[in-house]
Structures are given as C-alpha cells and as structure tokens.
mmCIF file of C-alpha atoms in Angstrom:
data_model
loop_
_atom_site.group_PDB
_atom_site.id
_atom_site.type_symbol
_atom_site.label_atom_id
_atom_site.label_comp_id
_atom_site.label_asym_id
_atom_site.label_seq_id
_atom_site.Cartn_x
_atom_site.Cartn_y
_atom_site.Cartn_z
ATOM 1 C CA MET A 1 40.461 -24.222 55.881
ATOM 2 C CA ALA A 2 40.135 -24.627 52.134
ATOM 3 C CA ASP A 3 38.183 -22.086 50.260
ATOM 4 C CA LYS A 4 34.944 -23.399 48.880
ATOM 5 C CA PRO A 5 34.190 -22.466 45.314
ATOM 6 C CA ALA A 6 31.548 -19.811 45.136
ATOM 7 C CA ALA A 7 28.127 -21.058 44.243
ATOM 8 C CA SER A 8 27.730 -20.800 40.553
ATOM 9 C CA THR A 9 24.950 -18.519 39.415
ATOM 10 C CA PRO A 10 23.691 -18.991 35.906
ATOM 11 C CA GLN A 11 24.531 -16.107 33.620
ATOM 12 C CA THR A 12 23.226 -15.536 30.181
ATOM 13 C CA LEU A 13 25.678 -14.229 27.709
ATOM 14 C CA LEU A 14 24.329 -12.916 24.468
ATOM 15 C CA ILE A 15 26.892 -13.808 21.876
ATOM 16 C CA ASN A 16 24.704 -12.700 18.962
ATOM 17 C CA PRO A 17 22.213 -10.140 20.267
ATOM 18 C CA PRO A 18 19.138 -9.612 18.129
ATOM 19 C CA THR A 19 19.861 -7.247 15.273
ATOM 20 C CA THR A 20 16.259 -6.521 14.366
ATOM 21 C CA PRO A 21 15.517 -2.937 15.390
ATOM 22 C CA GLN A 22 12.432 -2.331 17.488
ATOM 23 C CA ALA A 23 10.878 -0.373 14.629
ATOM 24 C CA ALA A 24 10.873 -3.500 12.492
ATOM 25 C CA THR A 25 9.231 -5.639 15.165
ATOM 26 C CA ASP A 26 6.299 -3.379 15.955
ATOM 27 C CA ARG A 27 5.012 -2.675 12.465
ATOM 28 C CA GLN A 28 1.352 -3.183 11.734
ATOM 29 C CA PRO A 29 1.069 -6.128 9.342
ATOM 30 C CA VAL A 30 -0.794 -5.419 6.125
ATOM 31 C CA GLY A 31 -1.099 -7.758 3.228
ATOM 32 C CA ASP A 32 0.735 -6.432 0.205
ATOM 33 C CA ASP A 33 -2.025 -7.919 -1.905
ATOM 34 C CA LYS A 34 -4.823 -5.892 -0.283
ATOM 35 C CA SER A 35 -6.359 -3.209 -2.448
ATOM 36 C CA LEU A 36 -6.498 0.346 -1.198
ATOM 37 C CA SER A 37 -10.303 0.194 -0.994
ATOM 38 C CA ASP A 38 -10.111 -2.970 1.145
ATOM 39 C CA ILE A 39 -7.626 -1.256 3.449
ATOM 40 C CA ARG A 40 -9.784 1.873 3.725
ATOM 41 C CA ARG A 41 -12.907 -0.164 4.502
ATOM 42 C CA SER A 42 -11.070 -2.073 7.240
ATOM 43 C CA MET A 43 -9.767 1.027 9.018
ATOM 44 C CA LYS A 44 -11.296 2.314 12.262
ATOM 45 C CA ARG A 45 -13.555 5.333 11.812
ATOM 46 C CA ASP A 46 -14.956 7.964 14.152
ATOM 47 C CA PRO A 47 -18.363 6.770 15.426
ATOM 48 C CA ASP A 48 -19.715 10.323 15.078
ATOM 49 C CA GLY A 49 -18.713 10.443 11.404
ATOM 50 C CA GLN A 50 -16.322 13.354 11.998
ATOM 51 C CA ASP A 51 -13.215 11.580 10.725
ATOM 52 C CA ILE A 52 -10.864 12.423 7.912
ATOM 53 C CA SER A 53 -8.261 10.236 6.258
ATOM 54 C CA GLY A 54 -4.969 11.172 4.713
ATOM 55 C CA LEU A 55 -1.800 9.687 3.319
ATOM 56 C CA GLY A 56 1.305 11.094 4.993
ATOM 57 C CA TYR A 57 4.624 11.721 3.291
ATOM 58 C CA ASP A 58 5.876 8.709 5.262
ATOM 59 C CA GLY A 59 3.582 6.405 3.251
ATOM 60 C CA VAL A 60 1.170 5.775 6.130
ATOM 61 C CA LEU A 61 -2.571 6.053 5.536
ATOM 62 C CA ARG A 62 -4.249 7.356 8.693
ATOM 63 C CA THR A 63 -7.766 8.135 9.862
ATOM 64 C CA PHE A 64 -8.138 11.064 12.261
ATOM 65 C CA ASP A 65 -10.985 12.320 14.415
ATOM 66 C CA ALA A 66 -12.124 15.954 14.252
ATOM 67 C CA GLU A 67 -9.355 16.971 16.675
ATOM 68 C CA ARG A 68 -6.736 15.182 14.497
ATOM 69 C CA ASN A 69 -6.094 12.333 16.916
ATOM 70 C CA VAL A 70 -5.046 9.211 15.007
ATOM 71 C CA LEU A 71 -7.812 6.595 15.016
ATOM 72 C CA ASP A 72 -6.075 4.049 12.806
ATOM 73 C CA ALA A 73 -2.969 3.798 10.655
ATOM 74 C CA VAL A 74 -1.735 1.446 7.958
ATOM 75 C CA GLY A 75 1.649 1.521 6.257
ATOM 76 C CA LEU A 76 1.183 1.282 2.495
ATOM 77 C CA ASN A 77 3.583 -0.313 0.052
ATOM 78 C CA PRO A 78 4.688 1.666 -3.042
ATOM 79 C CA ALA A 79 2.014 0.090 -5.277
ATOM 80 C CA GLN A 80 -0.737 1.022 -2.807
ATOM 81 C CA ILE A 81 0.633 4.574 -2.583
ATOM 82 C CA ARG A 82 0.448 4.881 -6.383
ATOM 83 C CA GLU A 83 -3.114 3.496 -6.246
ATOM 84 C CA TYR A 84 -4.014 6.254 -3.741
ATOM 85 C CA TYR A 85 -2.911 8.864 -6.301
ATOM 86 C CA ASP A 86 -4.497 7.064 -9.267
ATOM 87 C CA GLY A 87 -4.824 9.568 -12.106
ATOM 88 C CA LEU A 88 -3.056 12.348 -10.194
ATOM 89 C CA PRO A 89 0.613 13.304 -10.154
ATOM 90 C CA LEU A 90 2.480 11.539 -7.356
ATOM 91 C CA PRO A 91 4.262 14.052 -5.092
ATOM 92 C CA GLU A 92 8.041 13.771 -5.333
ATOM 93 C CA ARG A 93 8.418 12.899 -1.641
ATOM 94 C CA LEU A 94 6.123 9.889 -2.022
ATOM 95 C CA ARG A 95 8.011 8.357 -4.949
ATOM 96 C CA THR A 96 10.362 6.562 -2.564
ATOM 97 C CA ALA A 97 7.995 6.230 0.418
ATOM 98 C CA ASP A 98 7.206 2.827 1.869
ATOM 99 C CA GLY A 99 4.888 2.986 4.867
ATOM 100 C CA ARG A 100 5.740 -0.601 5.791
ATOM 101 C CA ASN A 101 9.064 0.712 7.127
ATOM 102 C CA VAL A 102 7.398 3.035 9.666
ATOM 103 C CA SER A 103 7.179 1.838 13.274
ATOM 104 C CA ARG A 104 3.770 1.371 14.858
ATOM 105 C CA TRP A 105 4.594 4.105 17.372
ATOM 106 C CA ASP A 106 5.410 6.559 14.563
ATOM 107 C CA MET A 107 2.235 5.548 12.722
ATOM 108 C CA PHE A 108 0.157 6.693 15.683
ATOM 109 C CA HIS A 109 2.383 9.678 16.585
ATOM 110 C CA PRO A 110 2.992 11.345 13.203
ATOM 111 C CA ASP A 111 5.063 14.435 12.555
ATOM 112 C CA ALA A 112 2.984 17.594 12.074
ATOM 113 C CA GLU A 113 3.554 17.498 8.303
ATOM 114 C CA ASN A 114 1.706 14.153 8.172
ATOM 115 C CA VAL A 115 -1.422 15.456 9.937
ATOM 116 C CA PRO A 116 -4.138 17.159 7.840
ATOM 117 C CA LYS A 117 -4.731 20.759 8.781
ATOM 118 C CA LYS A 118 -7.921 21.720 10.583
ATOM 119 C CA PHE A 119 -10.048 24.091 8.536
ATOM 120 C CA THR A 120 -11.528 27.196 10.107
ATOM 121 C CA GLU A 121 -15.286 27.728 9.844
ATOM 122 C CA GLU A 122 -14.602 30.388 7.199
ATOM 123 C CA GLU A 123 -12.521 27.952 5.132
ATOM 124 C CA LYS A 124 -15.202 25.263 5.466
ATOM 125 C CA ALA A 125 -17.877 27.692 4.229
ATOM 126 C CA ARG A 126 -15.693 28.732 1.282
ATOM 127 C CA ILE A 127 -15.057 25.084 0.315
ATOM 128 C CA LEU A 128 -18.751 24.219 0.596
ATOM 129 C CA ALA A 129 -19.715 27.237 -1.545
ATOM 130 C CA ARG A 130 -17.140 26.250 -4.171
ATOM 131 C CA ASN A 131 -18.376 22.648 -4.181
ATOM 132 C CA GLU A 132 -21.970 23.839 -4.618
ATOM 133 C CA GLU A 133 -20.927 26.114 -7.499
ATOM 134 C CA MET A 134 -19.068 23.243 -9.156
ATOM 135 C CA ALA A 135 -22.087 20.943 -8.672
ATOM 136 C CA LYS A 136 -24.260 23.478 -10.530
ATOM 137 C CA ARG A 137 -21.834 23.140 -13.439
ATOM 138 C CA GLY A 138 -22.098 19.345 -13.278
ATOM 139 C CA VAL A 139 -18.598 18.786 -11.891
ATOM 140 C CA THR A 140 -18.220 16.124 -9.183
ATOM 141 C CA THR A 141 -16.424 17.416 -6.084
ATOM 142 C CA CYS A 142 -15.645 16.280 -2.581
ATOM 143 C CA VAL A 143 -18.892 16.141 -0.678
ATOM 144 C CA PRO A 144 -18.812 16.720 3.086
ATOM 145 C CA GLY A 145 -20.258 13.746 4.935
ATOM 146 C CA LYS A 146 -19.373 11.103 2.328
ATOM 147 C CA SER A 147 -16.341 8.885 2.345
ATOM 148 C CA ALA A 148 -14.126 8.598 -0.723
ATOM 149 C CA ASP A 149 -15.422 5.074 -1.213
ATOM 150 C CA GLU A 150 -18.953 6.511 -1.545
ATOM 151 C CA GLY A 151 -17.978 9.072 -4.147
ATOM 152 C CA GLY A 152 -16.522 11.920 -2.100
ATOM 153 C CA SER A 153 -14.361 12.734 0.886
ATOM 154 C CA LYS A 154 -14.873 14.733 4.004
ATOM 155 C CA ALA A 155 -13.771 18.330 4.058
#
C-alpha cells in the first residue's frame, strides 16, 4: 500500500515578527499640542477632593488619592515638562525625561521615587502654620484644598 501524504495543516510562519515593543504599543496617547493646564483639567481626580498630583522623574504627570494610589497618569513631552516647572529650575533628571516613552503599565505602577510622600499630621500642621504665617506677610503659598489651577496646590 502506498503511503498517503499527511493532511496538510496550515502553519503560520512569522518571517518578520513585529519589532514594536509592548511598551510602545500601550502608551496613553496625549496630544503634543495640549497645554499643561488642559492636561491637568482632563485628568481624573478623587471624588472626595483628597487627591494630589505630581510629576515623576520619568516625565509622567500623575494624580494620586490620599493613599497614593494612581488615579490617572499622562506622559508629558519635554516642552510640557518645562511648562510644569515654569519659572523654577528644572531638576537635572528631568532635562532628558520624556514621559511619552513610559509604558501605560509603568505609568500606573510607578517606582517609589515617583510617588509623593505622605505627610504626617505633624508635618501637615507645620506646613499649614507656615502657609498662614506667609499669608500674613502677603506672600501667596500653596493652599490646602485648592488645585494648582485655582491658585494653589494640595498639601
């Protein structure tokens, strides 16, 4: 008896596998033409008003709840990072940062150095007392309960 050829099963052979790393495919899209204030206004906030925002050394602007869980994250381009520090010296580590190169997973799971520290009640009282003293002198300071877009930032 002659051997029958085995039934042919289709096989897919990837000659040129995709070269785009996963990190590049899961980035959060942000228009390079958006202003920092537009980005901040569009970000998710804590419904109880207990959020804080911060720009990490990775170039990602994040909002956090009171327990420092990430509520939202946006990778900023170098121009937006400079806008964040408008009038202030730009930290050395941010001079080459580009948050658009950070994966979505890393945006929402930042390294500890990219998470703002939680203040103790004693530190909060000291900051509030200092802000009140500065206000008596006519100096504008960060005001707890106001966002930066309203003239202050949360402590």
